[in-house]
């Protein structure tokens, strides 16, 4: 009996040591590769955004309100001492409510996905990062087809000039953006002082942050987000219809942190650009723009903060 208990204790100690080594190595690798922060800065996250009703451009009296929910869950797997694979499950729920003189209507669209991200340090200063993603984006009113398929990919090289400044460049393909062609991607992490930094994956995100206290940061964010959903034939009695939406938002934010791993971000999102296009295959058949409005969002995530030169209390 005592031998069995000793064996269980040894296994528990070995498992605990492996978990600690995994987390420590993850911190080192992700801190070294700022693009990981830009694309998967968390092991788990939930996010909600609300955009009040805004008038459709033109002579139409239609008004459209939008709510978006996103969630992700990832798990780091070490393929070797330096090679890190992060499979991540993602989900987006897009709901639009339309008010018009002819009646009200609502659209509910969903997008589950799986992304495989690989981080490979090549030297002490150079890291290579790649990812591929697959999923579905649809109203799920009909059997799935190639029209529902959601694909993404990215390849980026990052150069670490110093512990506080890194730049990366590469190419990204993401059907969610509404653009079916690859686009250039830039990565930046610049910590200007112990409490101020500029970080982002351009053109997707860019944020300036100032750390007020160990548990509170303020800042300003700019973000581009979008997706491309397929409608089943029953939705509008037409085959092969897709809706692509694109949002560019700007606004202030506050980040509340519990230790270095648990964070809650509250932000305002002024819509600098909002566009919705309906496609039949690759041909645009309808488009609309919405007037500016003030949106709001909350995001909670679990992951390292990536602040450098943090005080021992953080």
Tab-separated table of C-alpha atoms in Angstrom:
chain	number	residue	atom	x	y	z
A	1	UNK	CA	0.000	0.000	0.000
A	2	UNK	CA	2.795	2.393	0.905
A	3	UNK	CA	4.572	1.591	-2.389
A	4	UNK	CA	1.404	2.433	-4.320
A	5	UNK	CA	1.024	5.742	-2.515
A	6	UNK	CA	4.682	6.554	-3.162
A	7	UNK	CA	4.225	5.779	-6.871
A	8	UNK	CA	1.146	8.041	-7.055
A	9	UNK	CA	3.059	10.809	-5.292
A	10	UNK	CA	5.967	10.519	-7.770
A	11	UNK	CA	3.583	10.681	-10.725
A	12	UNK	CA	1.834	13.744	-9.245
A	13	UNK	CA	5.164	15.520	-8.691
A	14	UNK	CA	6.325	14.711	-12.225
A	15	UNK	CA	3.039	15.907	-13.720
A	16	UNK	CA	3.165	19.137	-11.696
A	17	UNK	CA	6.759	19.772	-12.744
A	18	UNK	CA	5.871	19.189	-16.400
A	19	UNK	CA	2.953	21.639	-16.188
A	20	UNK	CA	5.195	24.299	-14.620
A	21	UNK	CA	7.871	23.792	-17.294
A	22	UNK	CA	5.219	23.966	-20.042
A	23	UNK	CA	3.746	27.222	-18.725
A	24	UNK	CA	7.196	28.777	-18.200
A	25	UNK	CA	8.321	27.822	-21.704
A	26	UNK	CA	5.062	29.107	-23.170
A	27	UNK	CA	5.691	32.469	-21.532
A	28	UNK	CA	9.200	32.614	-22.958
A	29	UNK	CA	8.145	31.655	-26.475
A	30	UNK	CA	5.090	33.910	-26.619
A	31	UNK	CA	7.025	36.838	-25.178
A	32	UNK	CA	9.697	36.251	-27.795
A	33	UNK	CA	7.139	36.088	-30.609
A	34	UNK	CA	4.789	39.074	-30.297
A	35	UNK	CA	2.715	37.824	-33.232
A	36	UNK	CA	1.458	35.113	-30.928
A	37	UNK	CA	0.032	37.866	-28.736
A	38	UNK	CA	-1.562	39.491	-31.758
A	39	UNK	CA	-3.213	36.339	-33.070
A	40	UNK	CA	-3.651	34.158	-29.972
A	41	UNK	CA	-2.826	36.194	-26.893
A	42	UNK	CA	-4.859	33.900	-24.685
A	43	UNK	CA	-5.418	30.276	-23.879
A	44	UNK	CA	-9.133	30.980	-23.387
A	45	UNK	CA	-11.303	34.031	-24.048
A	46	UNK	CA	-14.907	35.214	-24.363
A	47	UNK	CA	-15.936	38.497	-25.971
A	48	UNK	CA	-19.187	40.322	-26.609
A	49	UNK	CA	-19.853	43.445	-28.710
A	50	UNK	CA	-23.052	45.449	-29.099
A	51	UNK	CA	-23.713	48.037	-31.820
A	52	UNK	CA	-26.976	49.998	-31.416
A	53	UNK	CA	-29.340	50.592	-34.324
A	54	UNK	CA	-27.852	52.737	-37.066
A	55	UNK	CA	-29.503	54.049	-40.231
A	56	UNK	CA	-28.648	52.499	-43.553
A	57	UNK	CA	-27.007	54.915	-45.996
A	58	UNK	CA	-29.022	56.275	-48.907
A	59	UNK	CA	-32.744	56.950	-49.038
A	60	UNK	CA	-33.731	53.817	-47.150
A	61	UNK	CA	-35.284	54.185	-43.696
A	62	UNK	CA	-33.955	50.806	-42.594
A	63	UNK	CA	-32.092	50.621	-39.301
A	64	UNK	CA	-29.769	47.775	-38.328
A	65	UNK	CA	-28.493	46.755	-34.884
A	66	UNK	CA	-25.747	44.167	-34.453
A	67	UNK	CA	-24.472	41.976	-31.618
A	68	UNK	CA	-21.407	39.742	-31.869
A	69	UNK	CA	-20.167	37.024	-29.510
A	70	UNK	CA	-16.765	35.351	-29.825
A	71	UNK	CA	-15.050	32.624	-27.817
A	72	UNK	CA	-11.820	30.658	-28.125
A	73	UNK	CA	-10.022	27.869	-26.277
A	74	UNK	CA	-6.456	26.778	-26.998
A	75	UNK	CA	-3.952	24.314	-25.580
A	76	UNK	CA	-0.151	24.471	-26.040
A	77	UNK	CA	1.633	21.304	-27.202
A	78	UNK	CA	5.428	21.120	-27.326
A	79	UNK	CA	6.558	19.140	-30.359
A	80	UNK	CA	10.186	19.657	-29.341
A	81	UNK	CA	12.162	21.796	-26.920
A	82	UNK	CA	11.584	24.926	-29.048
A	83	UNK	CA	8.686	24.028	-31.335
A	84	UNK	CA	5.267	24.920	-29.979
A	85	UNK	CA	1.902	23.943	-31.513
A	86	UNK	CA	-1.276	25.651	-30.273
A	87	UNK	CA	-4.573	24.127	-31.480
A	88	UNK	CA	-7.397	26.605	-30.837
A	89	UNK	CA	-11.142	26.132	-31.082
A	90	UNK	CA	-12.996	29.324	-31.999
A	91	UNK	CA	-16.608	30.398	-32.310
A	92	UNK	CA	-18.385	33.537	-33.535
A	93	UNK	CA	-22.087	34.330	-33.333
A	94	UNK	CA	-23.322	37.275	-35.423
A	95	UNK	CA	-26.861	38.550	-35.000
A	96	UNK	CA	-28.376	41.462	-36.937
A	97	UNK	CA	-31.795	42.988	-36.212
A	98	UNK	CA	-33.331	44.979	-39.063
A	99	UNK	CA	-36.079	47.564	-38.615
A	100	UNK	CA	-37.837	48.704	-41.773
A	101	UNK	CA	-41.223	50.201	-42.731
A	102	UNK	CA	-42.170	46.854	-44.262
A	103	UNK	CA	-41.476	44.936	-41.040
A	104	UNK	CA	-38.730	43.679	-38.793
A	105	UNK	CA	-36.289	40.894	-39.567
A	106	UNK	CA	-33.384	39.203	-37.824
A	107	UNK	CA	-30.391	37.226	-39.067
A	108	UNK	CA	-28.477	34.714	-36.970
A	109	UNK	CA	-25.126	33.526	-38.347
A	110	UNK	CA	-22.508	31.305	-36.712
A	111	UNK	CA	-18.883	30.360	-37.355
A	112	UNK	CA	-17.120	27.533	-35.471
A	113	UNK	CA	-13.449	27.016	-36.401
A	114	UNK	CA	-10.213	25.198	-35.567
A	115	UNK	CA	-6.827	26.910	-35.926
A	116	UNK	CA	-3.407	25.249	-35.685
A	117	UNK	CA	-0.638	27.724	-34.831
A	118	UNK	CA	3.055	26.776	-34.944
A	119	UNK	CA	5.827	28.818	-33.299
A	120	UNK	CA	9.413	28.001	-34.260
A	121	UNK	CA	12.369	30.092	-32.965
A	122	UNK	CA	15.151	29.945	-35.572
A	123	UNK	CA	17.763	31.962	-33.673
A	124	UNK	CA	17.854	34.022	-30.501
A	125	UNK	CA	16.376	36.938	-32.453
A	126	UNK	CA	14.317	35.388	-35.245
A	127	UNK	CA	11.073	33.476	-34.812
A	128	UNK	CA	8.908	31.961	-37.534
A	129	UNK	CA	5.187	31.680	-37.000
A	130	UNK	CA	2.597	29.983	-39.165
A	131	UNK	CA	-1.030	29.035	-38.809
A	132	UNK	CA	-3.807	27.342	-40.756
A	133	UNK	CA	-7.472	27.419	-39.876
A	134	UNK	CA	-10.595	25.665	-41.056
A	135	UNK	CA	-14.231	25.972	-40.063
A	136	UNK	CA	-17.713	26.869	-41.247
A	137	UNK	CA	-19.501	30.230	-41.470
A	138	UNK	CA	-23.204	29.885	-42.187
A	139	UNK	CA	-26.770	30.334	-41.064
A	140	UNK	CA	-26.848	26.498	-40.904
A	141	UNK	CA	-30.306	26.415	-42.460
A	142	UNK	CA	-29.218	23.884	-45.100
A	143	UNK	CA	-26.733	20.993	-45.377
A	144	UNK	CA	-23.123	22.200	-45.327
A	145	UNK	CA	-21.290	22.729	-48.615
A	146	UNK	CA	-18.085	24.309	-49.898
A	147	UNK	CA	-19.891	27.674	-49.688
A	148	UNK	CA	-19.870	27.373	-45.897
A	149	UNK	CA	-16.176	26.544	-45.659
A	150	UNK	CA	-14.043	28.987	-43.678
A	151	UNK	CA	-10.302	28.981	-44.414
A	152	UNK	CA	-7.421	31.059	-43.067
A	153	UNK	CA	-3.638	30.957	-43.138
A	154	UNK	CA	-0.672	33.030	-42.052
A	155	UNK	CA	3.122	32.973	-42.301
A	156	UNK	CA	5.136	35.602	-40.423
A	157	UNK	CA	8.777	36.145	-39.527
A	158	UNK	CA	9.564	38.204	-36.403
A	159	UNK	CA	12.861	39.889	-35.570
A	160	UNK	CA	13.608	40.792	-31.953
A	161	UNK	CA	15.676	43.990	-31.877
A	162	UNK	CA	15.621	44.083	-28.066
A	163	UNK	CA	13.540	42.843	-25.144
A	164	UNK	CA	11.249	45.831	-25.643
A	165	UNK	CA	11.042	46.112	-29.435
A	166	UNK	CA	10.155	43.511	-32.075
A	167	UNK	CA	8.897	43.740	-35.640
A	168	UNK	CA	7.505	41.124	-37.953
A	169	UNK	CA	6.253	40.894	-41.492
A	170	UNK	CA	4.499	38.285	-43.538
A	171	UNK	CA	1.325	37.424	-45.399
A	172	UNK	CA	-2.146	36.461	-44.228
A	173	UNK	CA	-5.155	34.902	-45.920
A	174	UNK	CA	-8.462	35.083	-44.107
A	175	UNK	CA	-11.789	34.502	-45.786
A	176	UNK	CA	-13.466	36.139	-42.797
A	177	UNK	CA	-12.223	39.552	-43.927
A	178	UNK	CA	-14.440	39.381	-47.006
A	179	UNK	CA	-11.341	39.573	-49.206
A	180	UNK	CA	-10.518	36.365	-51.059
A	181	UNK	CA	-6.894	37.384	-51.714
A	182	UNK	CA	-3.879	37.213	-49.351
A	183	UNK	CA	-2.926	40.502	-47.682
A	184	UNK	CA	0.339	41.748	-46.136
A	185	UNK	CA	0.586	41.481	-42.360
A	186	UNK	CA	2.802	43.470	-39.995
A	187	UNK	CA	3.546	42.641	-36.360
A	188	UNK	CA	4.716	45.172	-33.760
A	189	UNK	CA	5.561	45.067	-30.072
A	190	UNK	CA	7.175	48.229	-28.740
A	191	UNK	CA	7.315	48.795	-25.004
A	192	UNK	CA	8.393	52.411	-24.766
A	193	UNK	CA	8.725	52.409	-20.983
A	194	UNK	CA	7.918	50.145	-18.065
A	195	UNK	CA	4.279	51.276	-18.205
A	196	UNK	CA	3.623	52.204	-21.864
A	197	UNK	CA	3.573	50.100	-25.030
A	198	UNK	CA	2.297	49.915	-28.606
A	199	UNK	CA	1.292	46.474	-29.868
A	200	UNK	CA	-0.646	45.027	-32.762
A	201	UNK	CA	-1.017	42.916	-35.872
A	202	UNK	CA	-1.549	45.438	-38.646
A	203	UNK	CA	-4.101	45.740	-40.312
A	204	UNK	CA	-6.111	43.633	-37.840
A	205	UNK	CA	-5.370	45.395	-34.538
A	206	UNK	CA	-3.301	48.185	-33.033
A	207	UNK	CA	-3.379	49.260	-29.384
A	208	UNK	CA	-1.621	51.800	-27.221
A	209	UNK	CA	-1.662	50.843	-23.542
A	210	UNK	CA	-0.580	52.596	-20.374
A	211	UNK	CA	-0.283	50.621	-17.143
A	212	UNK	CA	-1.760	52.783	-14.386
A	213	UNK	CA	-1.355	50.204	-11.610
A	214	UNK	CA	-0.394	46.501	-11.542
A	215	UNK	CA	-4.117	45.681	-11.912
A	216	UNK	CA	-5.333	48.454	-14.255
A	217	UNK	CA	-4.282	49.569	-17.739
A	218	UNK	CA	-5.884	52.195	-19.939
A	219	UNK	CA	-5.429	52.688	-23.631
A	220	UNK	CA	-6.777	53.242	-27.123
A	221	UNK	CA	-7.523	50.510	-29.642
A	222	UNK	CA	-8.127	50.332	-33.365
A	223	UNK	CA	-9.449	47.090	-34.833
A	224	UNK	CA	-10.601	45.647	-38.110
A	225	UNK	CA	-12.868	42.616	-37.997
A	226	UNK	CA	-15.153	40.841	-40.375
A	227	UNK	CA	-16.474	37.539	-41.609
A	228	UNK	CA	-18.080	35.976	-44.651
A	229	UNK	CA	-21.188	33.843	-44.097
A	230	UNK	CA	-23.178	31.601	-46.405
A	231	UNK	CA	-26.980	31.748	-46.522
A	232	UNK	CA	-28.953	28.580	-47.106
A	233	UNK	CA	-31.283	28.621	-50.089
A	234	UNK	CA	-34.315	28.873	-47.827
A	235	UNK	CA	-33.216	32.194	-46.319
A	236	UNK	CA	-33.736	34.316	-49.477
A	237	UNK	CA	-34.868	31.646	-51.990
A	238	UNK	CA	-31.577	31.976	-53.854
A	239	UNK	CA	-28.573	29.673	-54.009
A	240	UNK	CA	-24.921	30.491	-53.238
A	241	UNK	CA	-25.519	33.771	-51.421
A	242	UNK	CA	-22.900	35.032	-48.974
A	243	UNK	CA	-22.800	38.013	-46.627
A	244	UNK	CA	-19.427	39.674	-45.969
A	245	UNK	CA	-19.206	42.297	-43.254
A	246	UNK	CA	-16.272	44.593	-42.484
A	247	UNK	CA	-15.919	46.851	-39.440
A	248	UNK	CA	-13.208	49.352	-38.545
A	249	UNK	CA	-13.612	50.575	-34.964
A	250	UNK	CA	-11.714	53.038	-32.768
A	251	UNK	CA	-12.038	53.842	-29.099
A	252	UNK	CA	-10.702	53.873	-25.547
A	253	UNK	CA	-10.376	50.836	-23.323
A	254	UNK	CA	-9.698	49.763	-19.745
A	255	UNK	CA	-8.093	46.446	-18.774
A	256	UNK	CA	-8.535	45.046	-15.268
A	257	UNK	CA	-6.106	42.265	-14.305
A	258	UNK	CA	-6.081	39.694	-11.523
A	259	UNK	CA	-2.415	38.766	-11.282
A	260	UNK	CA	-0.657	38.297	-14.592
A	261	UNK	CA	-3.047	35.785	-16.196
A	262	UNK	CA	-6.700	36.809	-15.758
A	263	UNK	CA	-7.910	39.961	-17.536
A	264	UNK	CA	-11.148	41.805	-18.253
A	265	UNK	CA	-11.215	44.474	-20.959
A	266	UNK	CA	-14.026	47.011	-21.334
A	267	UNK	CA	-13.956	49.187	-24.431
A	268	UNK	CA	-15.900	51.614	-26.576
A	269	UNK	CA	-15.948	51.106	-30.341
A	270	UNK	CA	-16.742	54.077	-32.572
A	271	UNK	CA	-17.478	52.691	-36.030
A	272	UNK	CA	-15.235	54.521	-38.464
A	273	UNK	CA	-16.283	52.186	-41.292
A	274	UNK	CA	-19.089	49.608	-41.593
A	275	UNK	CA	-19.819	47.809	-44.826
A	276	UNK	CA	-21.992	44.817	-45.711
A	277	UNK	CA	-21.804	43.103	-49.117
A	278	UNK	CA	-23.960	40.306	-50.481
A	279	UNK	CA	-22.227	38.026	-52.983
A	280	UNK	CA	-23.443	35.417	-55.405
A	281	UNK	CA	-20.300	33.328	-55.782
A	282	UNK	CA	-17.695	36.074	-56.304
A	283	UNK	CA	-20.033	38.646	-57.827
A	284	UNK	CA	-21.340	41.449	-55.618
A	285	UNK	CA	-25.120	41.705	-55.949
A	286	UNK	CA	-25.900	44.161	-53.136
A	287	UNK	CA	-24.062	46.426	-50.751
A	288	UNK	CA	-24.873	48.803	-47.934
A	289	UNK	CA	-23.083	51.074	-45.515
A	290	UNK	CA	-24.263	51.977	-42.032
A	291	UNK	CA	-23.927	55.341	-40.377
A	292	UNK	CA	-21.459	55.775	-37.509
A	293	UNK	CA	-22.470	54.651	-34.053
A	294	UNK	CA	-20.920	53.997	-30.665
A	295	UNK	CA	-20.531	50.320	-29.854
A	296	UNK	CA	-19.478	48.676	-26.613
A	297	UNK	CA	-17.560	45.540	-25.830
A	298	UNK	CA	-16.319	43.293	-23.036
A	299	UNK	CA	-13.595	40.687	-23.324
A	300	UNK	CA	-12.340	38.328	-20.641
A	301	UNK	CA	-9.294	36.174	-21.271
A	302	UNK	CA	-6.758	33.912	-19.595
A	303	UNK	CA	-3.193	34.421	-20.714
A	304	UNK	CA	0.051	36.244	-19.857
A	305	UNK	CA	0.027	40.034	-20.010
A	306	UNK	CA	3.431	40.232	-21.793
A	307	UNK	CA	4.439	43.356	-19.896
A	308	UNK	CA	8.234	43.606	-19.660
A	309	UNK	CA	10.107	44.905	-16.604
A	310	UNK	CA	7.108	44.176	-14.432
A	311	UNK	CA	7.456	44.750	-10.724
A	312	UNK	CA	7.779	41.677	-8.475
A	313	UNK	CA	4.207	42.152	-7.289
A	314	UNK	CA	2.754	41.574	-10.767
